[in-house]
Coordinates of C-alpha atoms and ligand atoms in Angstrom, one line a residue:
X220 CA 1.8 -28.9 -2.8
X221 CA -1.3 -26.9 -4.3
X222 CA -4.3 -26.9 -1.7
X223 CA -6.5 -28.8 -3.6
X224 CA -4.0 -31.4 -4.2
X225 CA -4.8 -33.4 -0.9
X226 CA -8.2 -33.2 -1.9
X227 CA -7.5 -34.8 -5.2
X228 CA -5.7 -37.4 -4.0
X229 CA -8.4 -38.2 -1.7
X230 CA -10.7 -38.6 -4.3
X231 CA -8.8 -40.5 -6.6
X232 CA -7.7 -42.5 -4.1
X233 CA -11.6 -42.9 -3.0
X234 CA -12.4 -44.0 -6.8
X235 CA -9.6 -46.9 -7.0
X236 CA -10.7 -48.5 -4.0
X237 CA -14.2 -48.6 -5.2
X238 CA -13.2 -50.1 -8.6
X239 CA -11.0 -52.7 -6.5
X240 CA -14.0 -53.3 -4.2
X241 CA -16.2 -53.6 -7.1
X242 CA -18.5 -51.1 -5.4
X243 CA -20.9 -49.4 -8.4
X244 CA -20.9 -45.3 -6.9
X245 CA -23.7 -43.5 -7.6
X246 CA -23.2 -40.7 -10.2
X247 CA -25.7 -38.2 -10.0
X248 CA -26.5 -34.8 -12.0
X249 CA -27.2 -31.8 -11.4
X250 CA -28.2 -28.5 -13.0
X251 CA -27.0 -25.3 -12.5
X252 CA -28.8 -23.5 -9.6
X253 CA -30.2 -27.1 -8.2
X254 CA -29.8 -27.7 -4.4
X255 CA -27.3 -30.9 -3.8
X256 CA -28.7 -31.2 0.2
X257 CA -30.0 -28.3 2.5
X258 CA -28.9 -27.4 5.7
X259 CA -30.7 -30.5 8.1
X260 CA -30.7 -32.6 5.7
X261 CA -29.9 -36.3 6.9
X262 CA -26.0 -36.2 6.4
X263 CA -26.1 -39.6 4.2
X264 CA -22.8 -40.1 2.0
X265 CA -20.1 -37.5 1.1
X266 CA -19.9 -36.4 -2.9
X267 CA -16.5 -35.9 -5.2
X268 CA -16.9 -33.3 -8.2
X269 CA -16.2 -35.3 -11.4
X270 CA -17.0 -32.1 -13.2
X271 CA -18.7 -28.7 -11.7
X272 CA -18.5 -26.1 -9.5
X273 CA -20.5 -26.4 -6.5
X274 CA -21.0 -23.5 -3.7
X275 CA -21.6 -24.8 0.3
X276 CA -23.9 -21.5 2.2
X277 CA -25.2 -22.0 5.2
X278 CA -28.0 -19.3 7.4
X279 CA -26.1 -17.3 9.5
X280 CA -29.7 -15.1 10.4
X281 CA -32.9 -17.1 10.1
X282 CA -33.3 -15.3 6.4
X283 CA -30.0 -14.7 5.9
X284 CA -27.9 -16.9 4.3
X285 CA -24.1 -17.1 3.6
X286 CA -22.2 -18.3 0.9
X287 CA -19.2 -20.4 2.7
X288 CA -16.9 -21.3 -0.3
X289 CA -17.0 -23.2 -3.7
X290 CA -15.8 -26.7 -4.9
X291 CA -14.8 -27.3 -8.3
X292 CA -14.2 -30.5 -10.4
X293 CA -12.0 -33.1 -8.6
X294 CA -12.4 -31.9 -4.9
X295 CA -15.0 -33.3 -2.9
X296 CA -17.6 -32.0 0.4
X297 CA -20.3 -33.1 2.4
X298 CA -17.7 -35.3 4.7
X299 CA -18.4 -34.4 7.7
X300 CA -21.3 -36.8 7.3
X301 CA -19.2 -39.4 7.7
X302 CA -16.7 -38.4 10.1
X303 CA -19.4 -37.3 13.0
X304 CA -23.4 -38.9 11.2
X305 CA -25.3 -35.6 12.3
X306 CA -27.8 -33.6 9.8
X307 CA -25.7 -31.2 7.1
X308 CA -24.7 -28.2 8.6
X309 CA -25.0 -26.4 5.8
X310 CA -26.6 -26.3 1.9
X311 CA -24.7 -27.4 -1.2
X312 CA -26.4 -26.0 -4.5
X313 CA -24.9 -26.5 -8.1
X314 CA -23.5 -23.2 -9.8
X315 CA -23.1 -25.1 -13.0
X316 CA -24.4 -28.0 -14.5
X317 CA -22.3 -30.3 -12.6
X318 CA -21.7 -34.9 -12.3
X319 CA -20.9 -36.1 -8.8
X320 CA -19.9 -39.2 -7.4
X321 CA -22.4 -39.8 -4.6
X322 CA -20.8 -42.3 -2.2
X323 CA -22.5 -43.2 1.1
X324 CA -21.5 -43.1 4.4
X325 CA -21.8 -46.8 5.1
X326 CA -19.8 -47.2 1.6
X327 CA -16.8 -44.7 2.7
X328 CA -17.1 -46.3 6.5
X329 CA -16.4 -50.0 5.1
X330 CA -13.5 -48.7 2.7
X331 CA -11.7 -46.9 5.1
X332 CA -11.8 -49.7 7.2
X333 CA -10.0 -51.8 4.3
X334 CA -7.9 -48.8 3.6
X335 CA -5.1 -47.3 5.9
X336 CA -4.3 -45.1 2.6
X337 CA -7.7 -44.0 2.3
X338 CA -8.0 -43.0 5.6
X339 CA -4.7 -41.3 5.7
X340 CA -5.7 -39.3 2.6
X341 CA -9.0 -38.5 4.0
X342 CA -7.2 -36.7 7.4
X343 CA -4.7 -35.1 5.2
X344 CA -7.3 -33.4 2.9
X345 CA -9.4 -32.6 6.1
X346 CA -6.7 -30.8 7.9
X347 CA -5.8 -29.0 5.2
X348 CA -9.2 -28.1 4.5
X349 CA -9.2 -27.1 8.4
X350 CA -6.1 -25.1 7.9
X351 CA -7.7 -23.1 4.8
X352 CA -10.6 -22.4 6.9
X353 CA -8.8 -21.2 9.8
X354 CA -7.0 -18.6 7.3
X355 CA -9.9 -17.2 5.6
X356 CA -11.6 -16.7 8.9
X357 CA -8.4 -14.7 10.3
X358 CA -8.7 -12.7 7.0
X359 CA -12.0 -12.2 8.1
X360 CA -11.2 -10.8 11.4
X361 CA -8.5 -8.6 10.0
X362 CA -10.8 -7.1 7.7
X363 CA -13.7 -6.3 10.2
X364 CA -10.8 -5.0 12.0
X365 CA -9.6 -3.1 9.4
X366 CA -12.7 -1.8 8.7
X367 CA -13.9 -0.2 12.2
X368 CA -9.9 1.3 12.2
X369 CA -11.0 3.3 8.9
X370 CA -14.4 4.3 10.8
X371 CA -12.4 5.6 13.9
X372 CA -9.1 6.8 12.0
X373 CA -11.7 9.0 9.2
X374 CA -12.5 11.1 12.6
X375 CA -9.1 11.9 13.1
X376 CA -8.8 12.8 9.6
X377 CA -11.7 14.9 9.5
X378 CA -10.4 16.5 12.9
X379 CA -7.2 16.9 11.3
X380 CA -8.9 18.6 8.1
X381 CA -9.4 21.6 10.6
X382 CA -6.0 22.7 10.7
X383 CA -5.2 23.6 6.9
X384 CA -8.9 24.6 6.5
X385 CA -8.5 27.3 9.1
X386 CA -5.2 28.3 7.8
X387 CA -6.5 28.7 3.8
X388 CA -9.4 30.7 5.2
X389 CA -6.9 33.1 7.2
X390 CA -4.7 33.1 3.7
X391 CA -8.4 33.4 1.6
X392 CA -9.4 36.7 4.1
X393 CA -5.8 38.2 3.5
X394 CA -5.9 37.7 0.0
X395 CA -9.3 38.9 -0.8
X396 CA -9.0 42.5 1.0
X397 CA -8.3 45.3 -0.8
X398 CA -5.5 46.8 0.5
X399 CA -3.4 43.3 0.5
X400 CA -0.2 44.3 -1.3
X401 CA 0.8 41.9 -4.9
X402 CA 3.9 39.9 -2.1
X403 CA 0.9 39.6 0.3
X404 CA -1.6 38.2 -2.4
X405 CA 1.5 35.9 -3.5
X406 CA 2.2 34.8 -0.8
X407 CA -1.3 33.7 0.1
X408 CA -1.6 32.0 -2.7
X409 CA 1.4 29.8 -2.0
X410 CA -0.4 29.1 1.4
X411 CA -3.2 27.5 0.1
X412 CA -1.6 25.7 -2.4
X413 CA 0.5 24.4 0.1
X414 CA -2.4 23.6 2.6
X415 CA -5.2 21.9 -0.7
X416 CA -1.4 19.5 -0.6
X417 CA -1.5 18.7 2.5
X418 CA -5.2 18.2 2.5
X419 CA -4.7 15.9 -0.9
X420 CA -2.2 13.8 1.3
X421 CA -4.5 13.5 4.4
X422 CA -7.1 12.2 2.2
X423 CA -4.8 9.5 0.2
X424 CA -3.7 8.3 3.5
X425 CA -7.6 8.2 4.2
X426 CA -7.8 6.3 1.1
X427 CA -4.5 3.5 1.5
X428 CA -6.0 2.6 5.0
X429 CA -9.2 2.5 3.5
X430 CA -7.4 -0.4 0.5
X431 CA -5.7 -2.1 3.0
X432 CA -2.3 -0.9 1.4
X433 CA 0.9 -1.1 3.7
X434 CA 3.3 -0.4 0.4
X435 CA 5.1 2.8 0.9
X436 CA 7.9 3.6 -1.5
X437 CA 10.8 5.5 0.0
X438 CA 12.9 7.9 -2.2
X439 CA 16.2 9.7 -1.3
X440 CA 15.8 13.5 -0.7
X441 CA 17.3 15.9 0.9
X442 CA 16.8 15.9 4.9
X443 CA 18.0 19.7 4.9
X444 CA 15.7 20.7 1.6
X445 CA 12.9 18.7 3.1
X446 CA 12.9 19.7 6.2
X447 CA 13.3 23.6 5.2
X448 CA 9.7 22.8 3.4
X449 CA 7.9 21.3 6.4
X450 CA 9.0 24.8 8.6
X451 CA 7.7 26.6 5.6
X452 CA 4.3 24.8 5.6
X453 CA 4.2 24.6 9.5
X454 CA 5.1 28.2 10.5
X455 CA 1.7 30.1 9.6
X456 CA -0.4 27.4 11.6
X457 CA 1.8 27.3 14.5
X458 CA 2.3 31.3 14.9
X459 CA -1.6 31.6 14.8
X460 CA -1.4 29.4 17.9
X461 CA 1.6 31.3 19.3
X462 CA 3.8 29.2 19.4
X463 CA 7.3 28.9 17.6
X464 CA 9.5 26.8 16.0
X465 CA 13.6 26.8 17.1
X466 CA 15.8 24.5 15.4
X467 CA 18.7 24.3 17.6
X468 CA 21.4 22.4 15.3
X469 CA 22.5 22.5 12.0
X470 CA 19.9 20.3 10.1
X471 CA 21.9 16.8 8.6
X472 CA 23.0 17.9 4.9
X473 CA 22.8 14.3 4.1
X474 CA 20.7 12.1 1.4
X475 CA 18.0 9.0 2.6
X476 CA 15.2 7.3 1.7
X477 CA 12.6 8.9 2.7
X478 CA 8.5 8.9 2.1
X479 CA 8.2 12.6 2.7
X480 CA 4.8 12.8 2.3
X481 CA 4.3 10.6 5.5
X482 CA 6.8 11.6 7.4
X483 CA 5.3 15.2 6.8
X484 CA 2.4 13.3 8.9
X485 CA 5.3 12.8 12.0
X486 CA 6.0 16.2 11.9
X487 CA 2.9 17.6 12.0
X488 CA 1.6 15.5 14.7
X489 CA 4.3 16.1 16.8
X490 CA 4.3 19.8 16.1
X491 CA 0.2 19.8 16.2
X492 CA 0.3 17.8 19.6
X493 CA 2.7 20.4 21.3
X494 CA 0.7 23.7 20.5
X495 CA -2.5 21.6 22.2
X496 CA -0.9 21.5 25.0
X497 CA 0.5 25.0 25.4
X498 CA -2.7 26.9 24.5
X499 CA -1.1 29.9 25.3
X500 CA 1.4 29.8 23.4
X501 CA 5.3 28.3 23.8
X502 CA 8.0 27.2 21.9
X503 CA 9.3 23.7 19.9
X504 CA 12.8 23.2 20.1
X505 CA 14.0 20.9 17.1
X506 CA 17.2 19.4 17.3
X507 CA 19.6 16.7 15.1
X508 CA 22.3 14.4 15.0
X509 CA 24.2 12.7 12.2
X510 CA 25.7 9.3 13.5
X511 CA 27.2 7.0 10.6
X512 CA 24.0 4.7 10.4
X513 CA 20.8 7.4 11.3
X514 CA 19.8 10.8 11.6
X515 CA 18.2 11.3 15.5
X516 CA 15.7 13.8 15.9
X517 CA 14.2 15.6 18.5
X518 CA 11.0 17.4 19.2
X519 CA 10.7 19.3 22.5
X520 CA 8.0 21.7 23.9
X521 CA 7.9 24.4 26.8
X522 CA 4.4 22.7 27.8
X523 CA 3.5 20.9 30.6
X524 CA 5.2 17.5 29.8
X525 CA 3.5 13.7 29.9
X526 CA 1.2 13.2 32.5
X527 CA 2.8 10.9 35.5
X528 CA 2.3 7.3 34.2
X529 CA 1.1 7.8 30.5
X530 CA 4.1 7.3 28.9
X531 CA 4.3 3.9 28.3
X532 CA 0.8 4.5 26.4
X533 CA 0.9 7.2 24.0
X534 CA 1.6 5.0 20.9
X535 CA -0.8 2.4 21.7
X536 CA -3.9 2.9 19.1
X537 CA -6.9 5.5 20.6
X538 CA -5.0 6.1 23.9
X539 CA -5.9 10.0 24.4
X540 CA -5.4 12.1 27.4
X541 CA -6.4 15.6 28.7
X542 CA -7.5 16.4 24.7
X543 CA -11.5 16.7 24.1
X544 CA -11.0 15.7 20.6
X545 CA -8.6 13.5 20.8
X546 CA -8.6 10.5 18.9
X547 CA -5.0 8.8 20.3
X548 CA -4.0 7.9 16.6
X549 CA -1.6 10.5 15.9
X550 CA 0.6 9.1 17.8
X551 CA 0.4 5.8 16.8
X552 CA 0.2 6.8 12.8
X553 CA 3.5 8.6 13.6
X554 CA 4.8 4.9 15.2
X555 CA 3.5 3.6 12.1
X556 CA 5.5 5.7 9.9
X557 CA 8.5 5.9 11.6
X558 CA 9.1 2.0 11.8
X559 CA 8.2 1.8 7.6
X560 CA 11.5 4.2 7.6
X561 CA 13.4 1.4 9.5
X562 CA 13.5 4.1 12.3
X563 CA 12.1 4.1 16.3
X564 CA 10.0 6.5 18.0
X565 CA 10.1 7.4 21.9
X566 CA 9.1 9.9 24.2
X567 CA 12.0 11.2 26.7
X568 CA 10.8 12.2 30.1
X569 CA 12.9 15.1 31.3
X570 CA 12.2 16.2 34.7
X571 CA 11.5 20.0 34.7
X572 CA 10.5 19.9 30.3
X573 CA 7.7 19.8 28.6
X574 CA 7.1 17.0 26.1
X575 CA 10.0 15.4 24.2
X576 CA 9.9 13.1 21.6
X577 CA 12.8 11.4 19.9
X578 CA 13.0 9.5 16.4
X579 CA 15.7 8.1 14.3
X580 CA 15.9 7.8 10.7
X581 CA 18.5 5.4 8.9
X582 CA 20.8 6.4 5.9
X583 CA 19.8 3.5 4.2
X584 CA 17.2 0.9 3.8
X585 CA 17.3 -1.9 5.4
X586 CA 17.6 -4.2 2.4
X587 CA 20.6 -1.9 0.9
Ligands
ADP265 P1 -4.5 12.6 20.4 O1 -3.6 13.8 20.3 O2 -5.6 12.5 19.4 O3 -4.9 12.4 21.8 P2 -2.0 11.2 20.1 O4 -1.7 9.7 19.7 O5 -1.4 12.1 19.1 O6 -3.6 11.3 20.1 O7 -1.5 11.5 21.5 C1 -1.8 10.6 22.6 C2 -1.7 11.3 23.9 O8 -0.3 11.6 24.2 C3 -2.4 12.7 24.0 O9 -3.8 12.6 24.2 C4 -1.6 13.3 25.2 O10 -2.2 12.9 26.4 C5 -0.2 12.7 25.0 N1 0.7 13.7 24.4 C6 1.1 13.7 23.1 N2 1.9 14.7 22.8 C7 2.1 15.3 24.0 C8 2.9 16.5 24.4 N3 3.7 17.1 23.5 N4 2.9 16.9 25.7 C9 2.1 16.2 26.6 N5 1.3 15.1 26.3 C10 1.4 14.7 25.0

């Protein structure tokens, strides 16, 4: 059933029972941009739409007003005149030239007493006007929720931003002087290219938050090529810091579907979280598994560990500790990312280790 199709059958119903009743409705018109009834307004009769668009606003500031939604031709409004008799709670103005059926309230209260079908079709169309209401204002909240993320989740971005900057300046400095050597100049260059990349990813995921967008297309690759590339992008970064990278297994030799430019983003997070807290330096131990269904991962660091009751928190949204600029969304981005993958995400608490973080990535998509 369409939305609007209680609504018509309301209204038709609404028109045979005054044609049965012999009861003349008042059919009034209206040109575009003329107000129906303001807000106050004695709430006399409810109107159907024979033919017209007509948009309900209401003052949500004492000079601000707010356009609520639109009717068009066969729906109907102003019933909550009859169902409670108090002044219109809001303002219906014509956004067409528009004909109405005018009925008043004494003329729908006598039908519907006549009228078990009239009434019935009267509560259906309500609630489902009710329901549509509901939905749109849940949209609303989403989106005013959605919107304060982006303002809190464009700091971490722009805190993020530091890390390649700093590492194409390094690469820019080495590049520039004069007794870099044509491998050293190469290779700089191949650093900031690399870096402007992962600078142009940041700021699309900046940008699909930003839309709303929660479609992210997985590919198979490589795990083994791939993961080769993220130490290669990583290494210059993380030996500024002092702090190195050991991966302890073979890395799985297997193809899956992956987004590789966001799971670059678990990576990095996890690698980027681990030098913080070993600020003078340390290692990352990396380690795999191949089962038949997922590839397990493993991120360990020689730093202090999780703080004693923390770990049941560090993927909840803006949960940061013992980082000044933290911003507690890595973590939960990383979460984010993980699960798109069909994988989980967990921290292990080893007594006597540093942090360790554990993911999983299937072999194949869930719908496969
Ligand atoms: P942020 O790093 O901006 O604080 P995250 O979501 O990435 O946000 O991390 C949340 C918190 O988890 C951090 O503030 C820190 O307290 C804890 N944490 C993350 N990684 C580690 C780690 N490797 N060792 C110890 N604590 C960690």
């Amino acid at each position: 059933m369409s939305a609007a199709e209680p609504r018509a059958t309301f209204v038709s119903i609404l028109e045979s029972e005054l044609r049965q009743q012999q009861v003349g409705p008042g059919i009034r018109e209206y040109k575009a941009g003329e107000v129906i009834f303001e807000e106050g307004d004695p709430g006399d009769g409810l109107y159907a739409i024979l033919d017209g668009l007509v948009r309900i606003s209401a003052f949500v500031s004492q000079s601000n007003k707010h356009a609520l939604r639109e009717f068009a031709t066969g729906d109907f409004f102003g019933e909550m005149a009859i169902i409670n008799n108090a002044p219109r709670s809001a303002s219906a103005t014509a956004m067409r030239d528009s004909r109405l059926m005018f009925v008043s309230r004494g003329q729908v209260v006598d039908l519907m007493e006549r009228s078990p079908p009239l009434v019935f079709a009267l509560l259906h169309a309500f609630s489902h006007r009710m329901r549509e209401t509901n939905s749109h204002f849940v949209q609303e909240m989403i989106e005013a929720e959605r919107l304060s993320l982006m303002g809190r989740f464009a700091r971490s971005i722009v805190h993020d931003l530091k890390n390649p900057l700093s590492v194409i300046a390094l690469a820019a400095d080495a590049a520039a002087s004069g007794r870099a050597s044509p491998e050293l100049r190469a290779q700089a260059k191949k650093r900031i290219h690399q870096q402007v990349q992962r600078l142009t990813h940041m700021l699309n995921e900046l940008l699909r938050v930003s839309e709303g967008s929660t479609q992210h297309a997985l590919e198979p690759v490589n795990f083994a090529a791939y993961f080769a590339e993220v130490i290669d992008q990583t290494r210059d970064e993380l030996e500024n810091k002092k702090v190195t990278v050991e991966v302890q297994t073979s890395v799985p030799d297997v193809v899956l579907p992956l987004n590789t430019r966001r799971l670059d983003h678990v990576f990095f997070n996890l690698f980027n979280n681990a030098a913080d807290f070993m600020p003078d330096g340390g290692r990352i131990m990396v380690r795999f598994q191949q089962t038949p269904a997922e590839i397990h991962a493993e991120v360990e660091d020689t730093g202090p560990g999780f703080k004693p009751g923390i770990v049941q928190k560090l993927f909840t949204p803006f949960f940061t500790d013992g980082k000044p600029s933290g911003t507690g969304l890595g973590l939960s981005i990383c979460k984010n990312i993980v699960e798109d993958h069909g994988g989980r995400i967990w921290p292990r608490e080893v007594a006597g280790c540093g942090g360790v973080f554990c993911f999983t990535l299937p072999l194949k998509t869930a719908a496969a």
